[in-house]
Coordinates of C-alpha atoms and ligand atoms in Angstrom, one line a residue:
M284 CA -11.1 -73.2 -11.7
C285 CA -11.9 -74.1 -15.2
G286 CA -14.4 -76.2 -17.2
I287 CA -13.5 -79.4 -19.0
V288 CA -15.5 -81.3 -21.6
G289 CA -14.5 -84.3 -23.6
A290 CA -16.2 -86.7 -26.1
V291 CA -15.6 -89.9 -28.0
A292 CA -18.3 -90.7 -30.5
E293 CA -19.1 -91.9 -34.0
R294 CA -20.3 -88.4 -35.0
N295 CA -18.7 -85.0 -35.2
I296 CA -18.2 -83.9 -31.6
T297 CA -17.0 -80.3 -32.0
A298 CA -20.4 -78.6 -31.6
I299 CA -21.1 -80.8 -28.4
L300 CA -17.8 -79.7 -26.9
V301 CA -18.5 -76.0 -27.6
E302 CA -22.1 -76.2 -26.2
G303 CA -20.7 -78.0 -23.2
L304 CA -18.1 -75.2 -22.6
K305 CA -20.9 -72.6 -22.8
R306 CA -22.7 -74.3 -20.0
L307 CA -19.5 -74.4 -18.0
E308 CA -18.6 -70.7 -18.3
Y309 CA -19.7 -70.2 -14.8
R310 CA -16.4 -71.9 -13.9
G311 CA -14.2 -69.4 -15.7
Y312 CA -14.4 -67.5 -18.9
D313 CA -11.1 -65.7 -19.8
S314 CA -10.1 -68.0 -22.7
A315 CA -11.3 -71.2 -24.3
G316 CA -9.9 -73.9 -26.5
V317 CA -10.7 -77.2 -28.2
A318 CA -8.5 -80.1 -29.5
V319 CA -10.0 -82.6 -31.9
Y320 CA -8.6 -85.7 -33.5
T321 CA -9.7 -84.8 -36.9
N322 CA -11.1 -87.1 -39.7
D323 CA -7.8 -86.7 -41.5
Q324 CA -6.3 -88.3 -38.5
K325 CA -4.4 -85.3 -37.1
L326 CA -4.6 -83.8 -33.7
E327 CA -5.6 -80.1 -34.2
R328 CA -6.6 -77.3 -31.8
L329 CA -8.1 -73.9 -31.9
R330 CA -7.8 -71.5 -28.9
R331 CA -9.0 -68.0 -28.3
P332 CA -8.7 -65.5 -25.4
G333 CA -12.0 -64.3 -24.1
K334 CA -15.3 -66.1 -23.8
V335 CA -16.4 -69.2 -25.4
S336 CA -18.4 -67.2 -28.0
E337 CA -15.0 -66.0 -29.4
L338 CA -13.9 -69.7 -29.9
E339 CA -17.3 -70.4 -31.5
L340 CA -16.7 -67.6 -34.0
A341 CA -13.2 -68.8 -34.7
L342 CA -14.6 -72.3 -35.3
A343 CA -17.1 -71.0 -37.7
E344 CA -14.3 -69.8 -39.9
D345 CA -11.9 -72.6 -39.4
S346 CA -13.9 -75.7 -38.5
L347 CA -12.6 -78.8 -36.8
I348 CA -14.3 -82.1 -37.5
G349 CA -13.6 -85.3 -35.7
R350 CA -15.0 -87.9 -33.4
L351 CA -12.7 -87.5 -30.4
G352 CA -11.9 -84.3 -28.7
I353 CA -11.4 -82.3 -25.5
A354 CA -12.3 -78.7 -24.7
H355 CA -11.6 -76.2 -21.9
T356 CA -12.8 -72.8 -20.6
R357 CA -10.2 -71.2 -18.4
W358 CA -9.9 -69.0 -15.3
A359 CA -6.3 -68.0 -15.2
T360 CA -4.1 -69.0 -12.3
H361 CA -0.6 -69.4 -13.8
G362 CA 0.0 -67.2 -16.8
A363 CA -2.0 -64.4 -18.3
P364 CA -5.3 -65.1 -20.1
C365 CA -4.0 -65.1 -23.7
E366 CA -4.1 -67.7 -26.5
R367 CA -0.6 -69.2 -25.7
N368 CA -1.8 -70.0 -22.2
A369 CA -5.2 -71.3 -23.2
H370 CA -5.9 -75.0 -23.0
P371 CA -5.6 -77.7 -24.6
H372 CA -1.8 -77.9 -24.2
F373 CA 0.1 -80.1 -26.6
S374 CA 3.1 -82.3 -26.3
G375 CA 4.0 -84.3 -29.4
D376 CA 0.7 -85.7 -30.5
L377 CA -1.1 -85.5 -27.2
A378 CA -3.4 -82.9 -25.9
V379 CA -4.3 -82.1 -22.2
V380 CA -6.9 -80.0 -20.5
H381 CA -6.7 -79.4 -16.7
N382 CA -8.7 -77.9 -14.0
G383 CA -6.8 -77.2 -10.7
I384 CA -3.2 -76.3 -9.8
I385 CA -0.1 -78.3 -10.0
E386 CA 2.0 -77.2 -7.1
N387 CA 5.3 -78.8 -8.1
H388 CA 5.2 -77.5 -11.6
D389 CA 8.5 -75.5 -11.3
A390 CA 10.5 -78.7 -10.4
L391 CA 8.8 -80.7 -13.1
R392 CA 9.4 -77.8 -15.7
E393 CA 13.1 -77.9 -14.8
Q394 CA 13.3 -81.8 -15.1
L395 CA 11.4 -81.8 -18.4
T396 CA 13.4 -78.8 -19.8
A397 CA 16.6 -80.8 -19.1
L398 CA 15.2 -83.7 -21.0
G399 CA 14.7 -81.4 -24.1
Y400 CA 11.0 -80.6 -23.8
V401 CA 10.2 -77.0 -25.0
F402 CA 7.6 -75.0 -23.1
T403 CA 5.4 -72.6 -25.0
S404 CA 3.2 -71.3 -22.2
D405 CA 3.4 -70.0 -18.7
T406 CA 0.9 -72.5 -17.3
D407 CA 1.4 -75.2 -14.7
T408 CA -0.6 -77.5 -17.0
E409 CA 2.0 -77.7 -19.8
V410 CA 4.2 -79.8 -17.5
I411 CA 1.5 -82.5 -17.4
A412 CA 1.5 -82.6 -21.2
H413 CA 5.2 -83.1 -21.4
L414 CA 5.4 -85.5 -18.6
L415 CA 2.7 -87.6 -20.2
N416 CA 4.4 -87.5 -23.5
H417 CA 7.6 -88.7 -21.8
K418 CA 5.8 -91.6 -20.0
L419 CA 4.1 -92.5 -23.2
K420 CA 7.4 -93.0 -25.0
D421 CA 8.3 -95.8 -22.5
L422 CA 4.9 -97.3 -21.9
H423 CA 3.2 -97.0 -25.3
D424 CA -0.2 -96.9 -23.6
L425 CA -2.0 -93.6 -22.9
T426 CA -3.9 -95.0 -19.8
A427 CA -0.7 -96.4 -18.3
A428 CA 1.1 -93.2 -19.0
L429 CA -1.6 -91.2 -17.2
K430 CA -1.4 -93.5 -14.2
A431 CA 2.4 -93.0 -14.1
T432 CA 2.1 -89.3 -14.6
V433 CA -0.3 -88.6 -11.8
K434 CA 2.0 -90.3 -9.3
E435 CA 4.4 -87.3 -9.8
L436 CA 1.9 -84.6 -9.6
H437 CA 1.3 -82.6 -6.4
G438 CA -1.8 -80.4 -6.1
A439 CA -5.3 -80.6 -7.5
Y440 CA -6.4 -81.7 -10.9
G441 CA -9.3 -82.8 -13.1
L442 CA -7.6 -83.9 -16.3
A443 CA -8.7 -85.1 -19.7
V444 CA -6.2 -86.3 -22.3
I445 CA -6.3 -87.5 -25.9
S446 CA -3.6 -88.8 -28.2
G447 CA -3.2 -89.2 -31.9
Q448 CA -1.4 -92.5 -31.1
Q449 CA -4.5 -94.1 -29.5
P450 CA -7.4 -92.2 -30.9
D451 CA -9.9 -94.8 -29.6
R452 CA -10.1 -93.3 -26.2
L453 CA -10.2 -90.3 -23.9
V454 CA -8.4 -90.7 -20.5
A455 CA -9.2 -88.8 -17.4
A456 CA -8.0 -88.3 -13.8
R457 CA -9.6 -86.7 -10.8
S458 CA -7.9 -85.5 -7.7
G459 CA -9.4 -82.4 -6.0
S460 CA -11.4 -81.2 -9.0
P461 CA -14.7 -82.8 -10.0
L462 CA -15.2 -84.9 -13.2
V463 CA -18.3 -86.7 -14.3
I464 CA -18.6 -89.2 -17.2
G465 CA -21.7 -88.9 -19.4
L466 CA -22.9 -92.3 -20.7
G467 CA -24.3 -92.4 -24.2
L468 CA -25.3 -95.1 -26.6
G469 CA -22.1 -95.9 -28.6
E470 CA -20.6 -92.6 -27.4
N471 CA -19.3 -91.3 -24.1
F472 CA -18.5 -87.9 -22.7
L473 CA -16.6 -86.3 -19.8
A474 CA -17.1 -83.0 -18.1
S475 CA -16.4 -81.0 -14.9
D476 CA -20.1 -80.8 -14.3
Q477 CA -23.0 -82.8 -15.6
L478 CA -24.8 -79.6 -16.7
A479 CA -22.3 -79.5 -19.6
L480 CA -23.6 -82.9 -20.9
R481 CA -27.3 -82.7 -20.3
Q482 CA -27.8 -81.9 -24.1
V483 CA -26.4 -85.4 -24.9
T484 CA -27.3 -87.7 -22.1
D485 CA -29.1 -88.1 -18.8
R486 CA -26.9 -90.9 -17.4
F487 CA -23.9 -90.0 -15.4
M488 CA -21.1 -91.7 -13.5
Y489 CA -19.1 -89.6 -10.9
L490 CA -15.4 -90.1 -10.6
E491 CA -14.1 -90.2 -7.0
E492 CA -11.0 -88.8 -5.6
G493 CA -7.9 -90.5 -7.1
D494 CA -9.9 -92.2 -9.8
I495 CA -8.4 -92.7 -13.4
A496 CA -10.8 -93.4 -16.2
E497 CA -10.4 -94.8 -19.7
I498 CA -13.3 -93.8 -21.8
R499 CA -14.1 -95.4 -25.2
R500 CA -17.1 -95.2 -27.4
D501 CA -18.6 -98.4 -26.1
S502 CA -16.8 -98.9 -22.7
V503 CA -15.7 -97.1 -19.5
H504 CA -12.9 -98.5 -17.2
I505 CA -12.1 -96.9 -13.9
W506 CA -9.2 -97.5 -11.4
D507 CA -9.3 -96.2 -7.8
V508 CA -6.6 -94.4 -6.0
N509 CA -4.9 -97.7 -5.2
G510 CA -4.9 -98.8 -8.8
Q511 CA -7.7 -101.3 -8.3
A512 CA -10.3 -101.7 -11.1
V513 CA -13.6 -100.4 -9.8
E514 CA -17.2 -100.0 -10.9
R515 CA -18.8 -96.6 -10.2
E516 CA -22.5 -96.5 -10.0
S517 CA -24.3 -94.8 -12.9
V518 CA -27.1 -92.3 -12.0
Q519 CA -30.0 -91.3 -14.2
Y520 CA -31.5 -87.7 -14.2
R521 CA -34.9 -86.9 -15.6
D522 CA -35.3 -83.5 -14.2
G523 CA -35.1 -80.9 -16.9
T524 CA -35.1 -77.8 -14.6
E525 CA -31.5 -77.2 -14.9
A526 CA -31.9 -75.7 -18.4
A527 CA -30.0 -72.6 -18.4
E528 CA -32.4 -70.1 -20.0
K529 CA -32.9 -66.4 -19.1
G530 CA -36.6 -66.4 -20.1
E531 CA -38.1 -62.9 -20.1
Y532 CA -35.2 -61.5 -18.1
R533 CA -32.2 -59.5 -19.5
H534 CA -29.7 -61.2 -17.2
F535 CA -29.6 -64.4 -15.2
M536 CA -28.9 -62.4 -12.1
L537 CA -32.2 -60.6 -12.4
K538 CA -34.0 -63.8 -13.0
E539 CA -32.4 -65.5 -10.0
I540 CA -33.3 -62.4 -7.8
H541 CA -36.8 -62.8 -8.9
E542 CA -36.8 -66.5 -8.3
Q543 CA -36.3 -66.0 -4.5
P544 CA -39.9 -66.3 -3.3
S545 CA -40.3 -69.7 -5.1
V546 CA -36.9 -71.2 -4.1
V547 CA -37.3 -70.1 -0.5
Q548 CA -40.7 -71.9 -0.6
R549 CA -39.0 -75.0 -2.0
T550 CA -36.3 -74.8 0.6
L551 CA -39.0 -74.9 3.3
E552 CA -41.0 -77.7 1.7
G553 CA -41.2 -80.9 3.8
R554 CA -39.2 -79.4 6.5
L555 CA -41.9 -77.8 8.7
S556 CA -44.7 -79.4 10.7
Q557 CA -47.5 -77.3 11.9
N558 CA -45.5 -75.3 14.4
Q559 CA -42.0 -76.9 14.5
V560 CA -39.0 -77.6 12.3
L561 CA -38.6 -81.2 11.3
V562 CA -35.1 -82.0 12.7
Q563 CA -35.0 -85.1 10.4
A564 CA -34.6 -82.7 7.5
F565 CA -30.9 -82.7 8.4
G566 CA -30.5 -86.5 8.2
P567 CA -31.7 -89.5 10.2
Q568 CA -28.9 -89.1 13.0
A569 CA -29.5 -85.4 13.4
A570 CA -31.7 -85.4 16.4
E571 CA -29.3 -87.6 18.3
L572 CA -26.2 -85.6 17.3
F573 CA -27.9 -82.2 17.7
A574 CA -28.7 -83.1 21.3
K575 CA -25.0 -83.3 22.0
V576 CA -24.0 -80.0 20.3
R577 CA -22.6 -77.3 22.7
N578 CA -20.8 -75.1 20.1
V579 CA -21.0 -74.4 16.4
Q580 CA -18.1 -73.6 14.1
I581 CA -19.1 -72.3 10.6
V582 CA -16.8 -72.1 7.8
A583 CA -17.4 -70.8 4.3
C584 CA -16.3 -68.4 1.5
G585 CA -17.7 -65.3 -0.2
T586 CA -21.3 -64.9 0.0
S587 CA -21.8 -68.2 1.8
Y588 CA -19.5 -66.8 4.6
H589 CA -21.9 -63.8 5.0
A590 CA -24.8 -66.2 5.4
G591 CA -22.7 -67.9 8.2
M592 CA -22.2 -64.5 9.9
V593 CA -26.0 -63.9 10.0
A594 CA -26.5 -67.4 11.5
R595 CA -24.1 -66.6 14.4
Y596 CA -26.6 -63.9 15.6
W597 CA -29.4 -66.4 15.4
L598 CA -27.6 -69.3 17.0
E599 CA -26.4 -67.3 19.9
E600 CA -29.6 -65.2 20.4
L601 CA -32.3 -67.8 19.7
A602 CA -30.7 -71.1 20.6
G603 CA -28.1 -69.9 23.1
I604 CA -25.3 -71.8 21.3
P605 CA -21.8 -70.2 21.1
C606 CA -20.9 -69.9 17.4
Q607 CA -17.7 -69.0 15.6
V608 CA -17.6 -68.1 11.9
E609 CA -14.5 -68.0 9.8
V610 CA -13.5 -67.8 6.1
A611 CA -12.3 -71.2 5.0
S612 CA -9.0 -70.1 3.6
E613 CA -8.1 -68.8 7.0
F614 CA -9.5 -71.7 9.0
R615 CA -7.7 -74.3 7.0
Y616 CA -4.3 -72.9 7.8
R617 CA -4.7 -71.9 11.4
K618 CA -4.1 -73.9 14.5
V619 CA -7.6 -74.2 15.8
V620 CA -8.6 -75.0 19.4
V621 CA -11.8 -77.1 19.1
Q622 CA -14.2 -76.9 22.0
P623 CA -15.8 -80.2 23.1
D624 CA -19.1 -81.1 21.2
T625 CA -18.7 -78.6 18.4
L626 CA -20.7 -79.1 15.3
F627 CA -18.7 -78.2 12.2
V628 CA -20.9 -76.5 9.6
T629 CA -19.9 -75.7 6.0
I630 CA -22.0 -73.4 3.8
S631 CA -21.5 -73.5 0.1
Q632 CA -23.6 -72.9 -3.1
S633 CA -21.5 -75.2 -5.2
G634 CA -20.1 -77.8 -2.6
E635 CA -16.9 -77.6 -4.7
T636 CA -15.1 -74.6 -3.3
A637 CA -11.5 -75.8 -2.7
D638 CA -10.9 -73.9 0.6
T639 CA -14.3 -75.0 2.1
L640 CA -13.6 -78.6 1.1
A641 CA -10.1 -78.5 2.5
A642 CA -11.4 -77.0 5.7
L643 CA -13.9 -79.8 6.1
R644 CA -11.2 -82.4 5.5
N645 CA -9.0 -80.8 8.1
A646 CA -11.9 -80.5 10.5
K647 CA -12.2 -84.3 10.4
E648 CA -8.8 -84.6 12.0
L649 CA -9.5 -82.0 14.7
G650 CA -12.1 -83.7 16.8
F651 CA -15.3 -82.0 15.9
L652 CA -18.5 -83.8 17.0
A653 CA -19.8 -84.1 13.4
S654 CA -20.0 -82.1 10.2
L655 CA -23.0 -80.6 8.4
A656 CA -23.0 -79.2 4.9
I657 CA -25.6 -76.6 3.9
C658 CA -25.3 -76.8 0.2
N659 CA -27.2 -76.3 -3.1
V660 CA -25.7 -79.2 -5.0
G661 CA -26.6 -82.6 -3.8
I662 CA -24.0 -84.4 -5.8
S663 CA -21.1 -82.2 -4.7
S664 CA -17.9 -83.3 -2.9
L665 CA -18.9 -81.3 0.2
V666 CA -22.2 -83.2 0.6
R667 CA -20.6 -86.6 -0.1
E668 CA -18.0 -86.0 2.6
S669 CA -20.2 -84.5 5.3
D670 CA -22.0 -86.5 8.1
L671 CA -25.2 -84.4 7.8
T672 CA -26.6 -82.4 4.9
L673 CA -29.3 -79.8 4.4
L674 CA -29.8 -79.1 0.7
T675 CA -30.9 -75.6 -0.2
Q676 CA -33.3 -75.7 -3.2
A677 CA -32.2 -72.7 -5.0
G678 CA -31.9 -74.6 -8.3
R679 CA -29.0 -73.9 -10.6
E680 CA -27.5 -70.5 -10.1
I681 CA -25.8 -69.1 -13.2
G682 CA -25.1 -65.5 -12.4
V683 CA -21.6 -65.4 -10.9
A684 CA -22.8 -62.9 -8.2
S685 CA -24.7 -65.2 -5.7
T686 CA -28.3 -64.1 -4.9
K687 CA -30.9 -66.9 -4.5
A688 CA -28.2 -69.2 -3.0
F689 CA -27.7 -66.7 -0.2
T690 CA -31.3 -66.3 0.8
T691 CA -31.9 -70.1 0.7
Q692 CA -28.8 -70.6 2.8
L693 CA -30.2 -68.1 5.4
V694 CA -33.4 -70.1 5.4
G695 CA -31.4 -73.4 5.9
L696 CA -29.5 -71.7 8.8
L697 CA -32.6 -70.6 10.5
L698 CA -33.9 -74.1 10.2
L699 CA -30.7 -75.2 11.9
T700 CA -31.0 -72.7 14.6
L701 CA -34.5 -73.8 15.4
S702 CA -33.6 -77.5 15.2
L703 CA -30.7 -77.1 17.5
G704 CA -32.7 -75.0 20.0
Q705 CA -35.7 -77.5 19.8
V706 CA -33.6 -80.6 20.5
R707 CA -31.6 -78.9 23.2
G708 CA -34.6 -77.2 24.8
T709 CA -33.0 -73.8 24.7
L710 CA -35.6 -71.8 22.6
A711 CA -37.8 -69.3 24.5
K712 CA -41.4 -70.4 24.7
G713 CA -43.4 -69.9 21.6
V714 CA -40.4 -68.7 19.5
E715 CA -40.4 -71.8 17.3
A716 CA -44.1 -71.7 16.5
T717 CA -43.9 -67.9 15.8
L718 CA -40.9 -68.2 13.5
V719 CA -42.3 -71.3 11.6
E720 CA -45.4 -69.1 10.9
E721 CA -43.2 -66.3 9.8
L722 CA -41.1 -68.5 7.6
R723 CA -44.4 -69.6 5.9
R724 CA -45.1 -66.0 5.2
L725 CA -41.6 -65.2 4.0
P726 CA -42.1 -66.0 0.3
T727 CA -45.0 -63.5 0.2
R728 CA -42.9 -60.9 2.0
L729 CA -40.0 -61.5 -0.5
G730 CA -42.4 -61.0 -3.3
E731 CA -43.4 -57.6 -1.8
A732 CA -39.8 -56.5 -1.6
L733 CA -39.3 -57.5 -5.2
A734 CA -42.2 -55.4 -6.2
M735 CA -40.0 -52.4 -5.3
D736 CA -37.8 -53.2 -8.3
S737 CA -38.5 -49.9 -10.1
T738 CA -38.1 -47.8 -7.0
V739 CA -34.5 -49.4 -6.5
E740 CA -33.8 -48.9 -10.2
K741 CA -34.3 -45.2 -9.8
I742 CA -32.1 -45.0 -6.6
A743 CA -29.3 -46.8 -8.6
E744 CA -28.9 -43.6 -10.7
L745 CA -27.3 -42.0 -7.6
F746 CA -24.4 -44.4 -7.9
A747 CA -23.6 -44.3 -11.6
E748 CA -20.9 -41.7 -11.3
K749 CA -19.6 -42.6 -7.9
N750 CA -16.4 -44.6 -7.2
H751 CA -16.8 -45.4 -3.5
T752 CA -19.7 -46.3 -1.2
L753 CA -20.2 -47.3 2.4
F754 CA -22.8 -49.9 3.6
L755 CA -23.8 -49.8 7.2
G756 CA -25.9 -52.2 9.3
R757 CA -26.2 -53.1 13.0
G758 CA -26.6 -56.6 14.5
A759 CA -27.6 -59.2 12.0
Q760 CA -27.9 -56.5 9.4
F761 CA -24.1 -55.9 9.5
P762 CA -23.5 -59.1 7.5
V763 CA -26.3 -58.1 5.2
A764 CA -24.5 -54.8 4.6
M765 CA -21.3 -56.8 3.9
E766 CA -23.3 -58.8 1.3
G767 CA -24.7 -55.7 -0.2
A768 CA -21.2 -54.2 -0.5
L769 CA -19.8 -57.5 -2.0
K770 CA -22.6 -57.5 -4.6
L771 CA -21.9 -53.9 -5.6
K772 CA -18.1 -54.4 -6.0
E773 CA -18.5 -57.8 -7.8
I774 CA -20.6 -56.6 -10.7
S775 CA -20.4 -52.8 -10.9
Y776 CA -16.7 -52.5 -9.9
I777 CA -17.5 -49.7 -7.5
H778 CA -15.4 -49.8 -4.3
A779 CA -17.8 -50.7 -1.5
E780 CA -17.1 -51.2 2.2
A781 CA -19.3 -52.5 4.9
Y782 CA -19.2 -51.4 8.5
P783 CA -21.1 -52.0 11.7
A784 CA -22.8 -48.7 11.9
G785 CA -21.4 -48.1 15.4
E786 CA -17.8 -48.3 14.0
L787 CA -18.4 -45.5 11.7
K788 CA -16.9 -42.9 14.1
H789 CA -13.8 -45.0 14.5
G790 CA -12.4 -44.3 11.1
P791 CA -14.6 -44.5 8.0
L792 CA -16.4 -41.3 8.9
A793 CA -13.2 -39.5 7.7
L794 CA -14.1 -40.7 4.1
V795 CA -17.6 -39.4 4.1
D796 CA -18.4 -36.5 1.9
N797 CA -20.9 -35.8 -0.9
D798 CA -19.1 -38.2 -3.3
M799 CA -19.6 -41.1 -1.0
P800 CA -23.2 -42.5 -0.8
V801 CA -23.9 -44.4 2.3
V802 CA -26.4 -47.3 2.1
T803 CA -28.1 -48.4 5.3
V804 CA -30.5 -51.2 6.2
A805 CA -32.9 -50.1 9.1
P806 CA -35.4 -52.7 10.2
N807 CA -37.6 -51.6 13.0
N808 CA -35.7 -53.2 15.9
E809 CA -34.1 -52.2 19.2
L810 CA -31.1 -50.8 17.5
L811 CA -33.1 -48.4 15.3
E812 CA -32.5 -45.3 17.4
K813 CA -28.8 -45.9 17.7
L814 CA -28.7 -46.4 13.9
K815 CA -30.6 -43.1 13.3
S816 CA -27.9 -41.3 15.4
N817 CA -25.2 -42.9 13.1
L818 CA -27.0 -41.7 10.1
Q819 CA -27.0 -38.1 11.5
E820 CA -23.3 -38.4 11.8
V821 CA -23.2 -39.1 8.0
R822 CA -25.6 -36.3 7.1
A823 CA -23.6 -33.8 9.1
R824 CA -20.6 -34.5 6.9
G825 CA -22.6 -34.0 3.7
G826 CA -22.9 -37.7 2.9
E827 CA -25.8 -38.8 0.8
L828 CA -27.9 -41.5 2.6
I829 CA -29.9 -44.3 1.0
V830 CA -31.9 -46.0 3.7
F831 CA -33.9 -49.2 3.3
A832 CA -36.2 -48.8 6.3
D833 CA -39.1 -50.6 7.8
V834 CA -42.4 -49.0 7.0
K835 CA -42.9 -48.6 10.8
A836 CA -39.5 -47.1 11.5
G837 CA -40.7 -43.5 11.1
M838 CA -38.0 -42.6 8.6
T839 CA -38.9 -40.3 5.7
N840 CA -37.1 -38.6 2.8
G841 CA -35.3 -35.4 3.5
E842 CA -32.5 -33.4 1.9
G843 CA -29.8 -35.9 1.0
T844 CA -31.7 -38.7 2.5
H845 CA -33.5 -41.2 0.3
V846 CA -35.7 -43.6 2.2
V847 CA -37.2 -46.7 0.7
Q848 CA -40.0 -48.1 2.7
M849 CA -39.7 -51.9 3.2
P850 CA -42.6 -54.2 4.2
H851 CA -42.8 -54.9 7.9
I852 CA -41.3 -58.2 8.9
H853 CA -40.3 -60.1 12.1
N854 CA -37.0 -58.9 13.2
T855 CA -35.4 -62.4 13.0
L856 CA -36.2 -62.7 9.3
S857 CA -35.3 -59.2 8.4
P858 CA -31.8 -60.1 7.1
I859 CA -33.4 -62.3 4.5
L860 CA -35.8 -59.5 3.4
Y861 CA -33.3 -56.7 3.4
T862 CA -31.0 -58.6 1.1
I863 CA -33.4 -58.2 -1.7
P864 CA -33.2 -54.4 -2.3
L865 CA -29.4 -54.6 -2.0
Q866 CA -29.2 -57.2 -4.7
L867 CA -31.5 -55.2 -6.9
L868 CA -29.4 -52.0 -6.2
S869 CA -26.1 -53.6 -7.3
Y870 CA -27.9 -55.1 -10.3
Y871 CA -29.3 -51.8 -11.5
V872 CA -26.0 -49.9 -10.9
A873 CA -24.1 -52.5 -13.0
V874 CA -26.7 -52.3 -15.7
L875 CA -26.2 -48.5 -15.8
K876 CA -22.5 -48.9 -15.8
G877 CA -22.7 -51.3 -18.7
T878 CA -20.7 -54.1 -17.0
D879 CA -21.0 -57.8 -17.8
V880 CA -23.5 -58.5 -15.1
D881 CA -23.6 -62.3 -15.2
Q882 CA -19.9 -62.8 -15.8
P883 CA -18.0 -59.9 -14.1
R884 CA -14.4 -59.6 -14.9
N885 CA -11.7 -61.7 -13.0
L886 CA -14.3 -63.7 -11.1
A887 CA -15.8 -67.2 -11.5
K888 CA -18.8 -68.9 -10.0
S889 CA -17.2 -72.0 -8.6
V890 CA -13.7 -71.6 -7.1
T891 CA -12.2 -75.1 -7.2
V892 CA -8.6 -73.8 -6.7
E893 CA -6.9 -72.3 -3.7
Ligands
G6P1062 C1 -17.0 -67.5 -5.6 C2 -18.3 -67.0 -6.1 C3 -19.2 -66.5 -5.0 C4 -19.3 -67.5 -3.8 C5 -18.0 -68.1 -3.4 C6 -18.2 -69.3 -2.5 O1 -16.2 -66.5 -5.2 O2 -18.1 -66.0 -7.1 O3 -20.4 -66.0 -5.4 O4 -20.0 -66.9 -2.8 O5 -17.2 -68.5 -4.5 O6 -18.8 -70.3 -3.3 P1 -19.7 -71.5 -2.7 O7 -20.0 -72.3 -3.9 O8 -18.7 -72.3 -1.8 O9 -20.8 -70.9 -2.0

């Protein structure tokens, strides 16, 4: 997944393109490039491996000035992240940027090579540039050439194209990768995400699947998947909260960790009555649909998948509803047997994750009762294509390692559990009122956990020289341990594995020695005594223990055992609370190791390719 920006204006657009790319770095950041139709009427480009800041430095030396341009920040799929493979790709006097994957690129490359086109990169994108050039020779119109080209592409694409032959326009196509047009006065823009354009406009037009757009300074024309001219609604945004600023924090990740009390509060707002969850929060048809639900199938990726795993414990234990959870990339390619009256639930921060979207699209053919998206982006594809939605209110998450998105997803999933139980009458007496009360207190509890910041920072020192760690949890804390391990690997590059504590003796115990710290989450629940025995097994092998334990769990520091006392919390909500110290731990370990916390190597925030 990559980020695209384009502009057609009466002023120099290079700085606008670069600023847009910086705001899109969450989509990929291994190389960046810009192509501009310059004021001396030439199509020129500059590309650099590395982050957008490298491109910016290069532009400071070697400026490009023009009123029409496209730019790209890349996350490599085909071809190493080097200058030759960076976008824009040229063919003749046209330039292309692409987000997505062209699956038939090998066949197209062969055909185009036979026609005499010379390839200078290893990317799938370059076939688009040559194919377009080829069509343009016959059709003499860039828009017509793009329409003809996309007919031959298999796969996913968001495309932006400019040509020196028709420098009055920018043309674009969307299939499987998001694109939005930013509408200005006498100037128009294009990007993968409106965030990139908030500096220049607050009016947006979202392209739909299969759309082709011709964008000029003073007009926008769109054709749908059937080639019919269509009008797309334009939307105005006034909310300025998306501004990507770190404020007093050193990294976005730390800022986002500390935002959790307020974003959890926001996610609850308007969704609770005095002692019940308001089922309508899931949409006007929610009550009627929820009454029919007999099973739940959850599908998600990465951190969102871990949220789904926690929800399974809640749905079965509290609402008595059988629940399956699967990673989207597996679900979408598996022959699935769907039980009658199953609600299909997707969880996603971005709402654009390719595997999750594809799983939803497959699910529609499989006879699920209805689909529900728990998502942080209201204008995302996932939300648009689902029957029901619950928006988490985490606000924009910039750090690649997801933090506040996860805890707000958990809140959303607990609201779902209580709603399903309420409508179906399967909750034990008093449970809903108790948990509603506990949810109201949750932001304060999260604040208390965050106050342990400096304690966790000290504990992080134990990990600075280690290469491997184990995370243990039991019950709903097992997925919390998985999430803790994921955070640590993502940003500190330390190998971390999570195990249900009871599985320790079936293999991983063989790895335990004094070079392998073991992190455990130990709320004060019915599994505590069993967990304590598991911890003994670790200590007996010389393993160093770091235990985040309920203040009432009766656990204390000892030789090789570091106990961090956690505020007491209702057992059901403990997965949300215990996530906090694990996020802080991975953050401080990464800071000690000096890694790029907000943009860890090889990863991207939003994975819009398979
Ligand atoms: C990427 C991100 C993860 C995220 C996952 C799913 O791998 O780096 O942080 O959990 O995608 O993304 P989604 O937007 O669907 O939650």
